[in-house]
Amino acid sequence: MRRCAVRISGMTDLISIAEARLRVLGEIQPLPTEAVDITSALGRVLAEDVVAVGDVPPFASSAMDGFAVVAGPAGRRLEIIDESRAGSPARRGLDDRQAIRVSTGAVVPQGATAVIRVEDTKEAAGVVTIATASAPGQNIRSAGDDLVAGGQVLDLGLTLGPSALGIAVSAGRTTVTCAQRPRVAVLATGDELMPVGARLAAGQIHNSNAVVLAGLVEQSGAKAITSDPVADDQTATSAAIKAALSAADVVVVTGGVSVGPHDHVKAGFAAAGIQERFWRVALRPGKPIWFGTHGSKLAFGLPGNPVSAVVCFHLFVRPALLALQGASPISPRLSARLASPVKLNPTREQALRVCLRWESDGAVAELTGPQGSHQLSSMLSADALAFIPSGEGEADVGQLVDIELL
Ligand code: AMP
Ligand code: MG
């Protein structure tokens, strides 16, 4: 890796991570929308603002199990005249000499202005003795104190988590309008690649990147389309890229994107009519990343080294997939102090895998272990990527660096 960095002295074509991201996001045309049943909308991105049809809760309800009363002093003895259960309200109202037994979530009966929790009462022979004084409104949830009828409760662009789905259901929705999920073709290239579980002959490895990238695609809300590995052959590579482009909104290729004699991916992209937007970023690991477009379709050539592929996915592919769905593409950067010194790379910004520890004065970033671009184990315990600017010498212990949570 060092030799490689030294050799790039003549490569003025390396662009920064920030510039590469701008170029990717500049090409995004959000996908069309569709109605999605609420029961299958987890993880989808809202393409509309959701407005509550009615108040939630829809009626004044009790916050406690106890007795509904007219608010008043302690020591009163009140006749129990009815019960209001969750789902079946009392059939009558009350006056200040009466009480109605209530359950949490039940309708507060007509005339009642407070609920006394059961722990503050004593009941005998149809009469309840109230041990505490109460004020109007006590233990009563008024109608609409969570969501108000006509109010906007979920915003366009939100990724629907479980609680957001609950809000949509409470707001009276059965379907929500969401961006379509991008279809992402994942293509692994390399003569050495063997299917999952295959017996390996000399020089062969398992095609782990396809599984990793398909997982990252799904975690980004998109649909992965996988296929068999593609041989290091120009005709096969071009044909596979063309087929992927016709089946998907985004094509993600790994391997074969550098300058070796058996790297055919860039020529394959060109043969499929995909226009180059950039090739090579001042990034370690991940320098050879390639990005291009074909109409509104996107194509990424990721390096084959497993960590490089994952880092490039997080930095460039994931933001693109989020933006295609109308979600905010890039998570905000935080900062953390380095737990150990890091040797700077003279020309490339480094994206190191770190775990985070929280101390009284902020986050501390510790390397996950050896950081080779082939050592996928370095991703395993990573909480974040830490960005170390290029330069000479070392970044010191305690130096503040940018991080992006994974
Ligand atoms: P390349 O980018 O094709 O030069 O590959 C760089 C390194 O990544 C080589 O050691 C490859 O064997 C490895 N590699 C390429 N593709 C994959 C893959 N799909 N799964 C695991 N490792 C891979
Ligand atoms: Mg290769």
Coordinates of C-alpha atoms and ligand atoms in Angstrom, one line a residue:
M1 CA 0.0 0.0 0.0
R2 CA 2.9 2.4 0.8
R3 CA 4.6 1.7 -2.5
C4 CA 1.3 2.4 -4.2
A5 CA 0.8 5.7 -2.5
V6 CA 4.4 6.8 -3.5
R7 CA 3.8 5.8 -7.1
I8 CA 0.7 8.0 -7.4
S9 CA 2.8 11.2 -7.3
G10 CA 1.8 11.8 -11.0
M11 CA -1.8 11.0 -10.4
T12 CA -3.4 14.4 -10.1
D13 CA -6.7 12.7 -11.0
L14 CA -7.4 11.5 -7.5
I15 CA -10.4 13.4 -6.1
S16 CA -11.4 13.8 -2.4
I17 CA -14.0 11.7 -0.6
A18 CA -16.2 14.8 -0.3
E19 CA -15.9 15.6 -4.0
A20 CA -16.6 12.0 -5.0
R21 CA -19.8 12.1 -2.8
L22 CA -20.9 15.3 -4.4
R23 CA -20.5 13.8 -7.8
V24 CA -22.5 10.7 -6.9
L25 CA -25.3 12.7 -5.2
G26 CA -25.4 15.1 -8.1
E27 CA -26.5 12.3 -10.4
I28 CA -29.5 11.1 -8.2
Q29 CA -33.0 11.2 -9.6
P30 CA -35.3 9.9 -6.9
L31 CA -37.2 6.7 -7.8
P32 CA -41.0 6.7 -8.4
T33 CA -43.3 6.1 -5.4
E34 CA -45.8 3.3 -4.6
A35 CA -48.4 2.6 -2.0
V36 CA -47.0 0.2 0.6
D37 CA -49.1 -1.8 3.1
I38 CA -48.3 -0.6 6.6
T39 CA -47.5 -4.2 7.7
S40 CA -44.6 -4.4 5.2
A41 CA -43.4 -0.8 5.4
L42 CA -40.7 -1.3 8.0
G43 CA -37.4 0.3 6.8
R44 CA -39.1 2.0 3.8
V45 CA -38.7 5.8 3.2
L46 CA -41.9 8.0 3.3
A47 CA -42.6 9.9 0.2
E48 CA -45.5 11.9 1.7
D49 CA -46.2 13.8 4.9
V50 CA -48.6 11.7 7.1
V51 CA -51.4 13.6 8.8
A52 CA -53.5 12.3 11.7
V53 CA -57.1 11.6 10.6
G54 CA -58.4 11.9 14.2
D55 CA -57.1 12.7 17.7
V56 CA -54.9 10.1 19.4
P57 CA -55.9 9.1 22.0
P58 CA -59.4 9.6 20.5
F59 CA -61.1 10.2 23.9
A60 CA -60.1 11.4 27.3
S61 CA -58.7 8.2 29.0
S62 CA -57.4 7.1 32.3
A63 CA -53.7 6.9 32.9
M64 CA -54.1 4.6 35.8
D65 CA -56.1 1.7 37.2
G66 CA -58.3 3.2 39.9
F67 CA -61.4 5.3 40.4
A68 CA -62.8 8.2 38.4
V69 CA -64.1 10.9 40.7
V70 CA -64.9 14.6 40.8
A71 CA -61.5 16.1 42.0
G72 CA -61.6 17.0 45.7
P73 CA -60.1 16.6 49.2
A74 CA -58.8 13.4 50.8
G75 CA -60.9 11.3 53.1
R76 CA -64.1 11.2 51.0
R77 CA -66.3 8.0 50.9
L78 CA -67.9 7.5 47.5
E79 CA -70.4 5.1 46.2
I80 CA -69.1 2.9 43.4
I81 CA -71.8 3.0 40.7
D82 CA -70.3 1.5 37.5
E83 CA -67.1 0.4 35.8
S84 CA -65.3 1.8 32.7
R85 CA -63.0 -0.8 31.2
A86 CA -60.6 -0.5 28.3
G87 CA -62.9 -1.0 25.3
S88 CA -66.2 -0.7 27.2
P89 CA -67.1 2.7 28.7
A90 CA -69.4 3.1 31.7
R91 CA -73.0 3.5 30.9
R92 CA -73.6 6.5 33.2
G93 CA -71.9 9.6 34.5
L94 CA -71.2 10.5 38.1
D95 CA -71.6 13.3 40.7
D96 CA -69.3 14.3 43.6
R97 CA -70.7 11.6 45.9
Q98 CA -69.9 8.8 43.4
A99 CA -67.0 6.9 41.9
I100 CA -66.6 4.7 38.8
R101 CA -64.0 2.0 38.7
V102 CA -61.6 2.7 35.7
S103 CA -58.8 0.8 34.0
T104 CA -55.8 2.3 32.2
G105 CA -56.9 3.4 28.7
A106 CA -60.6 3.4 29.6
V107 CA -62.9 6.3 28.8
V108 CA -63.1 8.8 31.6
P109 CA -66.9 8.9 32.5
Q110 CA -69.1 11.9 32.1
G111 CA -68.7 14.2 35.1
A112 CA -65.4 12.8 36.3
T113 CA -62.5 15.3 36.5
A114 CA -59.8 13.1 38.1
V115 CA -58.7 9.5 38.5
I116 CA -57.4 8.3 41.9
R117 CA -55.0 5.4 41.5
V118 CA -56.1 2.2 43.1
E119 CA -53.1 2.2 45.6
D120 CA -54.6 5.4 47.1
T121 CA -58.0 3.9 47.8
K122 CA -59.7 1.4 50.1
E123 CA -62.8 -0.5 48.9
A124 CA -65.5 -2.2 51.0
A125 CA -69.1 -3.1 50.4
G126 CA -69.6 -1.0 47.3
V127 CA -68.0 2.1 48.8
V128 CA -64.5 3.4 48.1
T129 CA -62.5 5.6 50.6
I130 CA -60.2 8.1 48.8
A131 CA -56.9 8.5 50.7
T132 CA -55.5 11.5 48.8
A133 CA -56.6 14.9 47.6
S134 CA -56.9 15.3 43.8
A135 CA -56.7 18.2 41.3
P136 CA -58.7 18.5 38.1
G137 CA -57.1 16.6 35.2
Q138 CA -55.1 14.3 37.6
N139 CA -54.3 10.9 35.9
I140 CA -56.4 11.9 32.8
R141 CA -54.9 11.8 29.3
S142 CA -56.9 14.3 27.3
A143 CA -58.0 13.5 23.7
G144 CA -55.3 14.4 21.2
D145 CA -52.5 14.8 23.7
D146 CA -50.3 12.5 21.6
L147 CA -51.5 13.3 18.0
V148 CA -53.9 16.0 17.1
A149 CA -56.5 15.5 14.3
G150 CA -55.2 17.3 11.1
G151 CA -51.7 17.6 12.5
Q152 CA -48.7 16.4 10.5
V153 CA -47.3 13.4 12.4
L154 CA -44.6 12.0 10.1
D155 CA -42.4 13.8 7.6
L156 CA -41.6 13.0 4.0
G157 CA -38.1 11.5 3.8
L158 CA -38.4 9.6 7.2
T159 CA -37.2 6.0 7.2
L160 CA -40.0 4.1 8.9
G161 CA -39.0 2.4 12.1
P162 CA -41.3 0.4 14.3
S163 CA -42.5 3.5 16.3
A164 CA -43.2 5.5 13.1
L165 CA -45.3 2.6 11.8
G166 CA -47.2 2.7 15.1
I167 CA -47.8 6.4 14.7
A168 CA -49.0 5.8 11.1
V169 CA -51.5 3.1 12.3
S170 CA -52.7 5.4 15.2
A171 CA -53.1 8.2 12.6
G172 CA -55.6 6.0 10.8
R173 CA -53.4 4.8 7.9
T174 CA -53.5 1.3 6.3
T175 CA -51.0 2.2 3.5
V176 CA -48.2 4.8 3.2
T177 CA -46.7 6.2 0.0
C178 CA -43.0 5.3 -0.1
A179 CA -40.2 5.5 -2.6
Q180 CA -39.7 2.3 -4.6
R181 CA -36.8 0.2 -3.3
P182 CA -33.8 0.5 -5.7
R183 CA -32.9 -2.7 -7.4
V184 CA -29.2 -3.3 -7.1
A185 CA -27.3 -5.9 -9.2
V186 CA -24.3 -7.1 -7.3
L187 CA -21.6 -8.6 -9.6
A188 CA -18.4 -10.2 -8.3
T189 CA -15.6 -10.5 -10.8
G190 CA -12.5 -12.7 -10.5
D191 CA -11.2 -16.0 -11.8
E192 CA -10.3 -17.0 -8.3
L193 CA -13.9 -16.7 -6.9
M194 CA -15.8 -19.9 -6.0
P195 CA -19.4 -20.2 -4.8
V196 CA -20.2 -20.3 -1.1
G197 CA -19.2 -23.6 0.4
A198 CA -17.3 -24.9 -2.7
R199 CA -14.1 -26.9 -2.2
L200 CA -11.2 -24.7 -3.0
A201 CA -8.3 -25.6 -5.3
A202 CA -5.0 -23.9 -5.1
G203 CA -5.4 -20.1 -5.5
Q204 CA -9.1 -20.0 -5.2
I205 CA -11.2 -18.2 -2.6
H206 CA -14.8 -18.0 -1.7
N207 CA -16.9 -15.2 -3.1
S208 CA -17.5 -13.4 0.2
N209 CA -18.0 -9.9 -1.3
A210 CA -21.2 -10.9 -3.0
V211 CA -22.8 -11.9 0.3
V212 CA -21.4 -8.8 2.2
L213 CA -22.5 -6.4 -0.5
A214 CA -26.0 -8.0 -0.8
G215 CA -26.4 -7.6 2.9
L216 CA -25.3 -3.9 2.8
V217 CA -27.7 -3.3 -0.1
E218 CA -30.6 -4.8 1.9
Q219 CA -29.6 -2.8 5.0
S220 CA -29.8 0.3 2.9
G221 CA -33.4 -0.4 2.1
A222 CA -32.7 -1.6 -1.5
K223 CA -33.2 -5.0 -3.2
A224 CA -30.1 -7.0 -4.0
I225 CA -30.0 -9.1 -7.2
T226 CA -27.1 -11.5 -7.1
S227 CA -25.6 -13.8 -9.7
D228 CA -22.7 -16.1 -10.2
P229 CA -19.2 -14.7 -10.2
V230 CA -17.9 -13.4 -13.5
A231 CA -14.6 -14.6 -15.0
D232 CA -11.7 -12.2 -15.6
D233 CA -12.5 -12.1 -19.3
Q234 CA -13.5 -9.0 -21.3
T235 CA -16.4 -10.6 -23.2
A236 CA -17.9 -12.2 -20.1
T237 CA -17.5 -9.0 -18.0
S238 CA -19.1 -6.8 -20.6
A239 CA -22.0 -9.2 -21.1
A240 CA -22.6 -9.5 -17.3
I241 CA -22.6 -5.7 -16.9
K242 CA -25.0 -5.2 -19.7
A243 CA -27.4 -7.8 -18.3
A244 CA -27.1 -6.2 -14.8
L245 CA -27.8 -2.8 -16.2
S246 CA -31.0 -3.9 -17.8
A247 CA -32.3 -5.6 -14.7
A248 CA -31.4 -3.0 -12.1
D249 CA -31.4 0.7 -11.1
V250 CA -27.9 0.4 -9.7
V251 CA -25.0 -1.9 -10.7
V252 CA -22.4 -2.7 -8.1
V253 CA -19.4 -4.6 -9.4
T254 CA -16.5 -5.7 -7.2
G255 CA -13.0 -6.6 -8.3
G256 CA -11.3 -6.0 -11.6
V257 CA -11.5 -2.2 -11.5
S258 CA -7.9 -1.4 -11.1
V259 CA -5.0 -1.4 -13.7
G260 CA -4.0 -5.0 -13.7
P261 CA -3.8 -7.0 -17.0
H262 CA -6.9 -9.0 -15.9
D263 CA -9.0 -6.0 -14.8
H264 CA -11.8 -5.7 -17.3
V265 CA -14.5 -3.8 -15.5
K266 CA -13.9 -0.3 -16.7
A267 CA -13.9 -1.5 -20.3
G268 CA -17.0 -3.5 -19.5
F269 CA -18.8 -0.3 -18.2
A270 CA -17.8 1.5 -21.3
A271 CA -19.0 -1.3 -23.5
A272 CA -22.4 -1.1 -21.7
G273 CA -22.6 2.6 -22.6
I274 CA -22.0 3.7 -19.0
Q275 CA -20.3 7.1 -18.8
E276 CA -17.5 7.5 -16.3
R277 CA -18.0 10.2 -13.6
F278 CA -14.9 9.5 -11.6
W279 CA -12.3 6.8 -11.2
R280 CA -10.0 6.8 -8.1
V281 CA -10.4 8.7 -4.9
A282 CA -7.7 9.9 -2.5
L283 CA -8.9 7.3 0.0
R284 CA -7.3 4.4 1.8
P285 CA -8.6 1.7 1.5
G286 CA -10.6 2.1 -1.7
K287 CA -8.6 4.2 -4.1
P288 CA -9.6 2.4 -7.3
I289 CA -13.3 3.0 -6.9
W290 CA -15.1 3.9 -10.2
F291 CA -18.4 5.6 -10.6
G292 CA -20.5 6.2 -13.8
T293 CA -24.0 6.7 -15.0
H294 CA -26.3 5.5 -17.8
G295 CA -29.3 7.8 -18.0
S296 CA -30.7 7.7 -14.5
K297 CA -29.0 4.4 -13.7
L298 CA -25.9 4.3 -11.6
A299 CA -22.8 2.0 -11.7
F300 CA -20.1 1.5 -9.1
G301 CA -16.9 -0.4 -9.6
L302 CA -15.7 -1.3 -6.1
P303 CA -12.3 -2.7 -5.4
G304 CA -12.2 -6.5 -4.8
N305 CA -10.3 -6.3 -1.5
P306 CA -13.1 -7.0 1.0
V307 CA -12.6 -4.0 3.4
S308 CA -12.1 -1.6 0.5
A309 CA -15.4 -2.8 -1.0
V310 CA -17.2 -2.3 2.4
V311 CA -15.7 1.1 3.0
C312 CA -16.5 2.3 -0.5
F313 CA -20.0 1.0 -0.1
H314 CA -20.5 3.0 3.1
L315 CA -19.0 6.2 1.7
F316 CA -20.6 6.2 -1.8
V317 CA -23.1 3.5 -2.5
R318 CA -25.2 3.7 0.6
P319 CA -25.7 7.5 0.3
A320 CA -26.7 6.9 -3.3
L321 CA -29.3 4.2 -2.3
L322 CA -30.7 6.4 0.4
A323 CA -30.9 9.4 -1.9
L324 CA -32.7 7.3 -4.6
Q325 CA -35.3 6.6 -1.9
G326 CA -35.6 10.3 -0.9
A327 CA -33.9 9.7 2.5
S328 CA -31.2 11.9 3.9
P329 CA -28.0 10.4 2.3
I330 CA -25.2 11.1 4.7
S331 CA -25.2 10.7 8.5
P332 CA -23.8 13.7 10.4
R333 CA -20.2 13.5 11.3
L334 CA -19.2 13.4 14.9
S335 CA -15.7 13.6 16.4
A336 CA -13.6 11.4 18.6
R337 CA -10.1 11.4 20.0
L338 CA -7.6 8.8 18.8
A339 CA -6.6 6.1 21.4
S340 CA -3.3 5.4 19.6
P341 CA -1.1 7.2 17.1
V342 CA -1.8 6.7 13.4
K343 CA 0.8 7.0 10.6
L344 CA -0.5 9.4 8.0
N345 CA -0.7 8.6 4.3
P346 CA 1.1 11.3 2.3
T347 CA -1.6 11.5 -0.4
R348 CA -4.8 9.7 0.7
E349 CA -7.3 10.3 3.5
Q350 CA -7.6 7.1 5.5
A351 CA -11.0 5.6 6.6
L352 CA -10.0 3.5 9.6
R353 CA -12.3 1.0 11.4
V354 CA -12.7 2.0 15.0
C355 CA -14.7 1.0 18.1
L356 CA -15.8 3.8 20.3
R357 CA -15.5 4.2 24.0
W358 CA -17.4 7.0 25.8
E359 CA -15.4 9.0 28.4
S360 CA -16.4 12.1 30.4
D361 CA -15.0 14.4 27.8
G362 CA -16.2 12.7 24.7
A363 CA -15.7 9.7 22.4
V364 CA -12.4 7.8 22.1
A365 CA -11.7 5.9 18.9
E366 CA -9.7 2.7 19.1
L367 CA -8.6 0.8 16.0
T368 CA -10.4 -2.5 15.7
G369 CA -7.1 -4.3 15.0
P370 CA -4.9 -4.8 11.9
Q371 CA -6.3 -2.5 9.2
G372 CA -5.3 -4.3 6.0
S373 CA -7.7 -3.9 3.1
H374 CA -8.1 -7.7 2.9
Q375 CA -8.8 -8.1 6.7
L376 CA -12.6 -8.1 6.8
S377 CA -12.3 -9.0 10.5
S378 CA -11.4 -5.3 11.0
M379 CA -15.0 -4.5 10.2
L380 CA -16.5 -6.9 12.7
S381 CA -16.4 -4.9 15.9
A382 CA -16.3 -1.5 14.1
D383 CA -18.7 1.2 15.4
A384 CA -17.5 3.9 13.0
L385 CA -15.1 4.9 10.3
A386 CA -12.5 7.4 11.5
F387 CA -11.1 9.8 8.9
I388 CA -7.4 10.6 9.1
P389 CA -6.4 13.4 6.7
S390 CA -3.4 12.9 4.5
G391 CA 0.0 14.3 5.4
E392 CA 3.4 13.6 6.7
G393 CA 4.3 12.0 10.1
E394 CA 1.7 10.8 12.6
A395 CA -1.7 11.7 14.0
D396 CA -1.1 11.8 17.8
V397 CA -2.9 10.1 20.6
G398 CA -5.8 12.3 21.7
Q399 CA -6.0 14.1 18.3
L400 CA -9.6 14.9 17.4
V401 CA -10.7 13.2 14.1
D402 CA -14.0 13.1 12.2
I403 CA -16.0 9.9 12.5
E404 CA -19.1 8.5 10.8
L405 CA -21.1 5.8 12.6
L406 CA -21.6 2.6 10.8
Ligands
AMP1 P1 -9.1 -7.1 -7.5 O1 -9.8 -5.8 -7.1 O2 -9.9 -7.8 -8.5 O3 -7.7 -6.8 -7.9 O4 -9.0 -8.0 -6.2 C1 -8.3 -7.6 -5.1 C2 -8.3 -8.6 -4.0 O5 -9.6 -8.8 -3.6 C3 -7.8 -10.0 -4.5 O6 -7.1 -10.5 -3.4 C4 -9.1 -10.7 -4.7 O7 -8.9 -12.1 -4.6 C5 -10.0 -10.2 -3.7 N1 -11.4 -10.4 -4.1 C6 -11.9 -9.9 -5.3 N2 -13.2 -10.2 -5.4 C7 -13.5 -10.8 -4.2 C8 -14.7 -11.3 -3.7 N3 -15.9 -11.3 -4.4 N4 -14.7 -11.9 -2.5 C9 -13.6 -11.9 -1.7 N5 -12.5 -11.4 -2.1 C10 -12.4 -10.9 -3.4
MG2 MG -9.6 -9.5 -9.6

